[in-house]
Each structure stands twice: as structure tokens, then as C-alpha cells.
Amino acid sequence: MLTANPTGYVGSRIKRREDPRLVTGNGNFTDDLTPVGTVYLHMLRSPYAHAKIGSINTAAAKAMPGVLAVFTGEDLKKDLAGPIPGVPYGTVQTVPAYYPIATDKVRFVGNIVAAVVAETRGQARDAAEAIEVQYDVLPVVLDMEKAVKDGSPLLHDEIANNICTEIELGNDVTEAFNTAEVTVEHRFVNQRLVPNALENRVALAEFHQGDESVTLTVTSQNPHILRTLLSGEIGIAEHKIRVVAPDVGGGFGSKIATYAEEVIACIASRKVKKPVKWTETRSESFVATIHGRDNIDYIRMSATKDGKITGLDITAYANMGAYMSLLGPTVPVLCGVIVPGPYAIPNVHFKAICVYTNTTPTDAYRGAGRPEATYMLERTMNMMAEKLGMDPMELRRKNFIQPDQFPYFNIVALNYDSGNYEAAMDKALEIFGYNEMRKTQEEARKNGKYIGIGQSTYVEVCGLGPGSGMTISRGYDCAVVRAELTGKVTVFTGVAPHGQGQETTFAQIVADEFNVPIEDVTIKHGDTEMTPYGMGTYGSRGTAVGGGALMLAIGSVKDKAKKIAAFQMEANEEDIVFEGGKFSVKGASGGKSISFQEVCLKAYIDPKMAPVIEPGLEATRYFEPGNFVYPFGTHLAAVEVDAETGNVKILKYVCVDDCGKQLNPMIVEGQIHGGLTQGIAQALYEEAVYDDNGQLVSGTLMDYALPTAAELPHYTLDHTVTPTTVNPLGVKGIGEAGTIASTPVIVNAVVDALKPLGVKDIQMPLRPEKVWKIIHNGASANGSAGADASVVEQHFGEDNK
Amino acid sequence: MKKTVKLTVNGTTYERDVEPRTLLVHFLRDNLGLTGTHIGCDTSQCGACTVLVNGQSLKSCTAFAVQMQGAEITTIEGLAKEGELHPIQQGFWEMHGLQCGYCTPGMIMQSVQLLDRNANPSEEEIRHGIEGNLCRCTGYQNIVKSIQWAAQHKNQGATEVPEADAPQVDPKPISPVP
Ligand code: FES
Ligand code: FES
């Protein structure tokens, strides 16, 4: 539990301690580092989505100026201990070998076929162009629903029907649908997205001849996990690998997985005996770094006539891309487990079919599975409300899990920790002015204007994760708290912030707990040689889990400090209280006390303590929560669709989120702003488009629409506070909530705006040209999210009629 | 076949031999070690590489170093004077205008030009003025506020900085949790 302290840092808008270096150009990003003697690595990538590799001729490249080494798949295999790992889940029989450099076949545009090391970037690039590769082009598999049919070309000979895995969760819903009074069913496409952290990936490998160890400085969200996996890939033992993640320029999930280029850089450095640096270009990143989403979701929902939801049934096709990336099959699991959302639904069935296609591998992208779940659920809620003739908010209110039902088991897998969904909703409705907005909408309609209101009431699951119950590994994080001799405090954390601001929030906690000025605290992270085994930063876990470890370590340091104080004041340890930065004896008059700083000094130098108390004042603790955490909230938006241009303008966006206790509201808001923007951008702008040959058409920032400041609205934020007992801080994660909630809000709003035209759904992204066509050619142009109703009917068969 | 270029960066004059194909951004980072200027793309969309050339903002990935003969360049490293942050740098710090900080140097340099041209811009003008700079983390809202903060502090009497969106959380501890 947090201590009340006059320093009062926790809960305040403390300016970030990361910022002075970052606003002055003194950040330390991987590409900023160039050790003496650094040489450069460049990848030759496949221009084909699916082809057999015939011959590769590297002779000309090897003879070019400055070239130190050229690797083909076969060359690299000799130095390789294992392929790039993916974590299987569900019915997986085999994980196809994903070699850093392709050996037999290329399976997506961007698959590496050769790598060149040269003295300069330019030389490496020039030489790569001189490599001749002969390809025998094969038929391309892109459409998931076709890929699984018998007779479809196979990506991996050993994988039947291109099915990576099937995952099934929940209970039997047959009865619920057989007896349903009302049902709705639909097919949603959750399009493919490109994470686009602003810093591309970079790997700098330094092999040390002396002790045959390697240091990899890299853009990673989880240096320790990467070190373990890298060891399995390059065959150097874990204790001889150091992974450093310095300042990292955003990740959003794309810097979790282990990648080919890191492996090649390490092996190349060992071979050429020099530091080897690889810097991804943006266009390269579009094909080489994981993509996100790309699901086709068949969903049906049953309800009673008065609006009680009785069943939910989902089949999700999840595109894995060409190989199994680290968390490929985990993403649909994260979708399935939360798919009932904040509603008490007694019957829920979820099935995911994970499919290999000739595309860039997919993995976790901000929200990972939870945006997919929330999107289809919140869109379907509105379709159900429409069918029942209810206001969408009323339908939600009717089905919320009630505050006294927590902890609540959601039928699929999870025990929600705490929540008060209606409170957040009421607050949002009030701030938004929901009823007035309905009137404005009515007026606007009379004047031929298209104004719509969109909503989403979400719950998400984050703070990965519990010690048990996760599919891959136990989930925890660690912290070392070291009170230094001079009374300063150094903390080493196992989480790896890259924008989330834990250098500040963790320092706030430490400063309050020890009652020291925040200037006396330093938070260190991102170096496997410096911190114990940490799991890193993803899944909104940094503060919920890493902060828990910090609290435990602080507690242990306090315990020892009390022992020292007791010795110094010749009192009983149990009688020592720590308050206002001073240790004193309970009940003793005379005001004898000793400061935290004095205790630190004594801990290291007092010879009188020698036989009694071990020197030093530090603790290493791990925190392994008993559950995930479940942030929630209500988001509302009003949009206006311009009939002339098809452009969607967001008039108002209000969100009320509940992430439990807020350590630094300014940072919480920043996380929400960024999250909202990525979710809204999925609804309106972003889409990775492949042509029939498997070429990524939207493969640069010229073709892939990242939102700019000019398109976005000013968001109105508020919150409720429902603490959790899952961790010592009472916090829930907030990094992904905005993204999870916001996508359906916008689509619901646009569909609502175009309701007078009979529009029931529009497939994302809602680009002006698409919206314009619907307005001018009628709703049929929209084609029910990319497939007509008969396809959906066929999918669910006759049993729900 | 290297060419000689002489230019001034952050007040220091340099004379260097460079390959003609060297982009200004690579010259700044690799030859002068000024790594505060970042690279976020290869199609001139992101603005992470923005610097000031003779007082005008320029995406430094769109010019060759050899084109900069005689130019006066300011990079993010040259913005703070005598240990004092430039008001825009200060504004970004005050208003949480950055998260990962990767877009920040370019965003700040662009904002310098924005406020040079328009000392008291509206929110819309600010949003339009930084349109050529991408940020993937902040959703731009706090960047807008940072620039408003700077405008107010550079130029007394400018529009009020908007209040923070959420009321400050009660600093009292939450009810005990195990
Ligand atoms: S690096 Fe210059 S605009 Fe992106
Ligand atoms: S702060 Fe990360 S890209 Fe702007």
C-alpha cells in the first residue's frame, strides 16, 4: 500500500525526468551509437511473395569495395543454433522453421535472401544490389478463407490447409441460439495495420573476441526475453550475451518479437570481428517489422426481446502472415478471453482459426487481440440495439456486470478484478451531453446533414500477467532498490519503458515512500547486465507489475532500515516507526529519531553494527500478481459526415476511463491521447493493402496514412477511480485502453450518421472515397463489410433462424 | 570522389570532404556527431529530421550536404542558450509534449519556425503548422499545448494555455490494498 507522505509526488502532475535529455537532442537511441570500427549490415529482400529460391550468385558482391562478408541462408545456417521462435498455442502440430535468411523458399515480400556487411552503409547497399538471385515464382496465398480450403497452395509443406492453429474457448451456445428471441449476425473485417513506431528498428552487435561474448544494443521492449531467445538462435550462452535497450523510440508491440536482423548482426559481428550495425529504413520496416490485426470475424449474438443478451458466438480467422512470429497465436487468445466485454453474458463461444498467408508475419500491435474483441462486440451491440429498437446506451446499461458481482468470471477464461461500469458511463454521458446531442442530430437530419453519435463501453485485460494462468510463462517483474551510502536511491527495474515515463512515476513512488526529494532518485532500465530478469514493457504491464515489484523492494529496504534504526537507537525493531523521513521509537517521548539518510550512512560504515547487521541497504524483489487487471470506461463521439466529400469530421470525443489509482495524471492522459489516436486512425485512415501478387501497396509513409495533427480533434478526458487489489499500488494499465476503446466509437458514429440512408455497416477504414460512394450510390456499395449477408448466413447455418 | 563543403552548424564552422550522395541528415549525424536530429522515414514524410537552414525549417533528409555550402544551420543541440532551454523546449517539458521523444527534435525545430512566423497561433494554425511532422505516441494534443505554452511565454499576452483535461487526482492514498 502507498504511504501518505508530505512529499506528495504520487498523484501529482510531476514533469517527466526523461524529458530534459530528449528535448535537447541528448537522447541515446540505438542508431545514435557508433563504436569505433563499426561496419554496416544491409539485407537483400525478396521482391516476390512466394517463390522457390533457385541459385544465388554472390561473387560480384563479394568483390565490391569495402565488402567484408556476404551471407546466404545456407551460409548463415552453419552458424545458427536455431530458427526464430514462435510460441505455439492451441492445436499447433508443428512450428515451421523461420530462418533469419530464407533457404528453400521465400514466403513474403521482404523475406531476407542474403545479407551484406561492408565498411559503409552505401557500400553494403551497393553490394546487395549486385547479388543475383534466381526465383521460381509460386502461386500466392493471401485470402485466409481461401487459404484453408483443400487444394489451396501451401506455404509450408508440413502445414495442412495453411492452418497454423485452432483455438477454442468458452461454453456451448447451441441452446442459447436455438431458443433465442432475437439474433443478429455479421462478418467484420479488422484490417491489417502497420505499427510504425517512429524509430525504426536498429541492431548494433559487438562480439568480444576476448571472452567470446556479445553485446547487442537494440530497439527492444523486453531485453531479457530477447537475450534468452537470442541465445537459442546464435548458440552463445545466455550469460555471455548482454542486451541493451537504450532510449527506444516507441514500440506498440512491434519491438517485442525477436527478429532475423538481430541474429544476423550478431553472427556477422562474430565473423568480421567488428561492431556491426543494421538500421532499418522506413520502407524496409513496412515489410520487415511485424504487422498487426488482420482478422475476419463472424459473430452472432442472441438476446431476449427486452434486451438481455443470452449468447455470443464467434469464429475469427486470424492472419499469421508467412511464419509464426513470437506471439502470433497469442494475439487471438487475448481476443477470445475478453470477447464478452463488460456484459454479463451466460453463453459465450469463441473459435480462432490462425492461417498462414504470403504476407509479413503478424504479432502484437497496441491492444493485441483486445481491439479486435472490442470492435466486433461494440459494433454488434449497436446492431442488436437497432434490431430491438433500443438506444445503444440503454442496451449496454441493461447488460453490464454490476459492481457487487466482482470478482466476476466471464465464462471464457477471466476473473475480472473490479469495476463500476455504469458510473463511468453516466459520467461520460453527462460530459458529452448525450441527450442534447441526440436533439442536435435530429435537427441536423431535418437539414439534410449527417451527424452521428458513436459509443463504446469497454473492459480490457492487461498488466501481464499472473503468475499462473498465462499460456507461455509465469508473469512477473522485478526491481532492485538500492539506498546508497549518501542517502540517494538507485532503482533498477526489469520493465523497459520507451515513452511510458516510468523514470518519472517510479521515482515519484520512491521519493514518497522514503520521503526524499525526487532529485535524489534515479531509475535505471533496459540493460540485462544491470537488472535482474525482467519481462519488459508491453500489455500495459509496466506500472501494474513493475511498480508492484518496486513496492515490494521498497518494503524490504524499509524493513532493514528499521533494523538499523532500532540498533542505533537501542530500541526494539517492532517499535520503530518511519514517518516524515524519520525513524523514531513508538511511544517514546523525547523525540529521539534518526533520518533516512543517517540510516543509509550507518548501513555502510558503522563498525559497531559489524557483528549484528550485514552491510548495505538494498533489496531485490519480484512481484508476481495473482491476476490480470481490468481497466474499463465509456467513450463517446459525435461526427459529421460531409456529403460532398465523404469526409468524416470528429466534432467531439469524450472518454471516461478507469485505470484505478493514477500515479501521474499527466502521464495517464498522454497515454490515452496516443492510444485514442491509434484506434481512431484504424477506423478512419490506416490499412495495409496487398495486391494480388502479395506486394504491399501501402508500403511507405506516402501510401500508408498515419494521422497528422491536422486531422485529429481535441479529446476531452475524465476518469473514475476503482482501485484493484491485484497489485500493491492499486493501479490498472492504461497504455492500450484508448486504442481498444476508440475504433468502434468512430465506426458506430459514422454508421449512425448515415442511418437515414439505410447504412448498417461500413468496412474500415472509412476513407472519404468509400463513404462518398455509399452516400451517392446507396448502401449496397458497401457490401456488408466485404461480404454479402448470405456468406454470414452460410457460416452460421440454419440453427439460429 | 568527395567534395568539400563549408558550413556553420550551431555557431561552429566546419569544412568537410563528403561523398556527394551524403544527405544533410547523415552528414549531421555521422560526420558531425549531432545525433539529436533523427531519421524516421525515407520518403520525407515524418519530419523527425527537421533542422533550421538560414532560419527556415528544412527536412534534412531532403537535401544533400554539398548543397549547404555557406549555410547557417541550427539543430536541436543548438537551441538551448547558456544552459537555458528555448521556450519551445521548455513548453514540451511543461505540457508533456513527448513520450518516446523520437519525433521531438524535429517537432521542436518545426515549432520554432511556426512561432517565428506567427507569434500567437490558434489551435488550428498550430495543427496545420506541424502537419508535416509525425508523432506516433502523443496524439498531438499535448504537442499543441506545448506550443501554446511556448507562445504564451515567448510573447506575453498570447492566448491562455488550456487547462489540463482531467482534474488533478486526490493525492490522498487509496484505501488499503493487500
Ligand atoms: S527522415 Fe526526413 S522526413 Fe522522415
Ligand atoms: S513522442 Fe514518440 S513519436 Fe512523438
XYZ file of N, CA and C and ligand atoms in Angstrom, chain A residues 198 249-250 252, chain B residues 97-104 107 134-138 143, ligand 2:
61
model
N 7.880 5.480 -34.463
C 8.587 6.467 -35.295
C 10.071 6.124 -35.455
N 12.468 4.467 -29.436
C 11.513 5.423 -29.991
C 10.160 4.838 -30.304
N 9.479 4.351 -29.284
C 8.148 3.769 -29.466
C 8.249 2.316 -29.872
N 4.853 -0.136 -29.408
C 3.460 -0.511 -29.690
C 3.352 -1.994 -30.016
N 4.718 17.161 -23.927
C 4.620 17.124 -25.384
C 5.412 16.008 -26.026
N 5.918 15.105 -25.211
C 6.669 13.986 -25.796
C 6.513 12.744 -24.933
N 6.584 11.618 -25.586
C 6.606 10.351 -24.858
C 7.932 9.646 -25.136
N 8.044 8.984 -26.294
C 9.326 8.327 -26.574
C 10.404 9.326 -26.926
N 10.010 10.504 -27.398
C 10.975 11.551 -27.692
C 11.636 11.448 -29.053
N 11.194 10.509 -29.870
C 11.884 10.329 -31.149
C 11.523 11.424 -32.158
N 10.261 11.829 -32.177
C 9.838 12.885 -33.097
C 10.213 14.262 -32.587
N 10.561 14.327 -31.297
C 10.626 15.603 -30.582
C 11.597 16.628 -31.175
N 10.042 17.989 -34.242
C 8.808 18.685 -33.903
C 9.132 20.051 -33.295
N 5.326 13.856 -38.049
C 4.519 12.782 -37.477
C 4.971 12.443 -36.068
N 3.990 12.188 -35.210
C 4.276 11.661 -33.888
C 3.372 10.457 -33.707
N 3.928 9.338 -33.338
C 3.118 8.138 -33.176
C 2.668 7.947 -31.731
N 3.218 8.746 -30.814
C 2.952 8.486 -29.394
C 1.888 9.388 -28.775
N 1.922 10.673 -29.067
C 1.188 11.623 -28.225
C -0.226 11.937 -28.687
N 1.251 18.186 -27.737
C 2.208 18.953 -28.552
C 1.606 20.324 -28.843
S 6.901 11.124 -28.812
Fe 7.193 9.221 -29.786
S 6.902 9.713 -31.834
Fe 6.425 11.563 -30.868
